PDB file of C-alpha atoms in Angstrom:
ATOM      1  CA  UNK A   1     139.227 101.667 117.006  1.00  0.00           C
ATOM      2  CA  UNK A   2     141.178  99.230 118.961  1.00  0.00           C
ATOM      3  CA  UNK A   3     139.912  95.899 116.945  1.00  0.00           C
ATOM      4  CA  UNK A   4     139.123  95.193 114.246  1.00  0.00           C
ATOM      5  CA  UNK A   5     136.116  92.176 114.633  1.00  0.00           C
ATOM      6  CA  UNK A   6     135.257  92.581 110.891  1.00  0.00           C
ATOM      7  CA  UNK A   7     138.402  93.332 108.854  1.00  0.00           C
ATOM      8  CA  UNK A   8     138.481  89.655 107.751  1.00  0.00           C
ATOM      9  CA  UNK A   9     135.108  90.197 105.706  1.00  0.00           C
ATOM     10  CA  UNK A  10     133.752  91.546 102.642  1.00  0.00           C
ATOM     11  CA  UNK A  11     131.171  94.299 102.342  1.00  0.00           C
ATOM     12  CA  UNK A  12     128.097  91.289 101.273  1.00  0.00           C
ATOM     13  CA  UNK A  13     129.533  89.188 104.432  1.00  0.00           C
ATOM     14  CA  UNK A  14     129.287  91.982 106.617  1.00  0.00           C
ATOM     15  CA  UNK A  15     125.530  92.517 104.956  1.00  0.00           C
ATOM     16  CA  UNK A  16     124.389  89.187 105.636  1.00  0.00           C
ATOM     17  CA  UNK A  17     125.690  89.113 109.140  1.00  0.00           C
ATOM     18  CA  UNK A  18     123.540  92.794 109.355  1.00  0.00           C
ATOM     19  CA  UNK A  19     120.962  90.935 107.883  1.00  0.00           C
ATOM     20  CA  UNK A  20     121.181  88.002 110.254  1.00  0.00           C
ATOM     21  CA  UNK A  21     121.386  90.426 113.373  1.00  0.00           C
ATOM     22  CA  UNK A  22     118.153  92.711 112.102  1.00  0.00           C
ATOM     23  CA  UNK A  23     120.371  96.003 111.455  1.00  0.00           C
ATOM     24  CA  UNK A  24     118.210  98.484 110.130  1.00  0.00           C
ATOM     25  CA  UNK A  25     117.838  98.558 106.373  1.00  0.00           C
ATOM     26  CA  UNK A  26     118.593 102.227 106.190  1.00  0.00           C
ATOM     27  CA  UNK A  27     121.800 101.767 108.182  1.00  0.00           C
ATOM     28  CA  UNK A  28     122.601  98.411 106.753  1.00  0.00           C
ATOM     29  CA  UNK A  29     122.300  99.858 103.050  1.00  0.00           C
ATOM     30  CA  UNK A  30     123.917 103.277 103.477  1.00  0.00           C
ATOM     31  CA  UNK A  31     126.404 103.747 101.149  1.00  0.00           C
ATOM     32  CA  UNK A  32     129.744 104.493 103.137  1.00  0.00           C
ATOM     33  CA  UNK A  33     131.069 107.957 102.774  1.00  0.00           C
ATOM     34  CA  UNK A  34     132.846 110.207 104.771  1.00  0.00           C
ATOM     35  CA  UNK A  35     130.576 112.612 105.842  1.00  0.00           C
ATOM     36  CA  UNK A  36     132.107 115.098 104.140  1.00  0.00           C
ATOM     37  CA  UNK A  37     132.939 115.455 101.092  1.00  0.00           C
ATOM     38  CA  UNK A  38     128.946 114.701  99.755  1.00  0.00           C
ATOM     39  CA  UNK A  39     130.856 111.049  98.010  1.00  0.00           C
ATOM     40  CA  UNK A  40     130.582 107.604  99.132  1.00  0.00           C
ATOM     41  CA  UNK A  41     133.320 105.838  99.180  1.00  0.00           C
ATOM     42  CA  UNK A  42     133.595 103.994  96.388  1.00  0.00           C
ATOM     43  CA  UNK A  43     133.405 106.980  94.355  1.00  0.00           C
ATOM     44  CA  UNK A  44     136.690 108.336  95.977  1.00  0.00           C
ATOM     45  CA  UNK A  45     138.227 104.971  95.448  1.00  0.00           C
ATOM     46  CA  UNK A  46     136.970 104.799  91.772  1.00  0.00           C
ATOM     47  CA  UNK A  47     136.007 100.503  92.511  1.00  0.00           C
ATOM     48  CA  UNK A  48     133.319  99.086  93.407  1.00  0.00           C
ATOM     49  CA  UNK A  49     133.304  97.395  96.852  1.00  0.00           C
ATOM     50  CA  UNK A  50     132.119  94.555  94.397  1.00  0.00           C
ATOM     51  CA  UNK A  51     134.798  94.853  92.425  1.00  0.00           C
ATOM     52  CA  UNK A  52     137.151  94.425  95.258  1.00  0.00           C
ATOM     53  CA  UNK A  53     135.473  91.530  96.653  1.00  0.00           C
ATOM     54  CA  UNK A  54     135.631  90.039  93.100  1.00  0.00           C
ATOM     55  CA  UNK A  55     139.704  90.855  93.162  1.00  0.00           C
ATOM     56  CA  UNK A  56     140.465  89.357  96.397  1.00  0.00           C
ATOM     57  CA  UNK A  57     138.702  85.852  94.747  1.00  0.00           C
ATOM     58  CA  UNK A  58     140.794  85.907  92.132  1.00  0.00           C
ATOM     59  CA  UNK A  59     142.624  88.891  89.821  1.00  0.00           C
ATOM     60  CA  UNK A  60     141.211  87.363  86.967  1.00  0.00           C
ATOM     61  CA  UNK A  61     137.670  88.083  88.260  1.00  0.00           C
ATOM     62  CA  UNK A  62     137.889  91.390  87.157  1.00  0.00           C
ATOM     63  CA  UNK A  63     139.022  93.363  83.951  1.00  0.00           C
ATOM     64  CA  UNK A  64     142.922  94.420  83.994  1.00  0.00           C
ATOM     65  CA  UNK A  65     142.917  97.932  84.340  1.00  0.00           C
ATOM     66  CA  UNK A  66     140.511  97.479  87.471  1.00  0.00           C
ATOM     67  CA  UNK A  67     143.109  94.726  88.968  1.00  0.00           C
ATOM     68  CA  UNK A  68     145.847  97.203  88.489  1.00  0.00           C
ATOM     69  CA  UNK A  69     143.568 100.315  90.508  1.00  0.00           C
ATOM     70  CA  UNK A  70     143.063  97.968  93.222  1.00  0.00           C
ATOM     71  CA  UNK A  71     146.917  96.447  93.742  1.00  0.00           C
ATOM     72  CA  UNK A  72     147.732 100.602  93.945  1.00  0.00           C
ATOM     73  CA  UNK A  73     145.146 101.006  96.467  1.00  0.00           C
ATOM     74  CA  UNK A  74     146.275  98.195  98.684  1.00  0.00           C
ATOM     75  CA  UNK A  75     150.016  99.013  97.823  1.00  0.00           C
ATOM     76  CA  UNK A  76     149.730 102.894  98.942  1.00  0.00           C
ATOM     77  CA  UNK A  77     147.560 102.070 102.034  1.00  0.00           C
ATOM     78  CA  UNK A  78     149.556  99.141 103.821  1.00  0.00           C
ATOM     79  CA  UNK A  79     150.744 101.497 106.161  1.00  0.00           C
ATOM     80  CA  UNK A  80     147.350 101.552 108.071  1.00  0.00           C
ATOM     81  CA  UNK A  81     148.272  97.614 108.788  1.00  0.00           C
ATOM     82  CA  UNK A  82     151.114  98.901 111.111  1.00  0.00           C
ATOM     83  CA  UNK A  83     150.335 100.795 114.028  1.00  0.00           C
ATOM     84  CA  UNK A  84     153.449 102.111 115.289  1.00  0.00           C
ATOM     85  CA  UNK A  85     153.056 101.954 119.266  1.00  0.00           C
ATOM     86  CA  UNK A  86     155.379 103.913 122.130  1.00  0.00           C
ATOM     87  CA  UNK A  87     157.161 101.337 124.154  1.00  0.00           C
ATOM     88  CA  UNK A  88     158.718 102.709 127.256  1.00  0.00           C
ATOM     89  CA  UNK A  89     162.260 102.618 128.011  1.00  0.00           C
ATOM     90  CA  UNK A  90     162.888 100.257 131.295  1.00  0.00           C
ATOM     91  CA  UNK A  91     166.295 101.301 133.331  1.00  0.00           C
TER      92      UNK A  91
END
């Protein structure tokens, strides 16, 4: 994808605008999974998307040893936030 018009929101935001916009319940509800591996997503993250949503309002939201899971997750995945981009060389 080129942008990213819903990065800024959690999972339930993103529901109620889905909810607001009449998205089908089936697609609305789906859990998220890759497709191919037969788990959704937040079993290969081993959080909640609740959880997360709970974090980002405060660490103290959710037990420690969750807290810590999520801070690795974010920590070993920032490089997704930079897209490295070819520049050409101008003579």
């Amino acid at each position: 994808h080129d942008i990213s018009t819903i990065a800024d929101f959690t999972v339930e935001e993103v529901i109620k605008i889905g909810e607001y916009l009449k998205v089908p319940e089936k697609v609305l509800y789906k859990a998220p999974d890759d497709g191919l591996s037969n788990q959704t997503d937040e079993d290969k993250l081993g959080v909640k998307y609740s959880e997360i949503a709970a974090y980002m309002e405060g660490e103290n939201l959710v037990d420690k040893k969750t807290a810590v899971k999520i801070r690795k997750l974010h920590k070993n995945n920032l490089h997704k936030f930079n897209i490295p981009t070819y520049k050409q060389g101008r003579d």
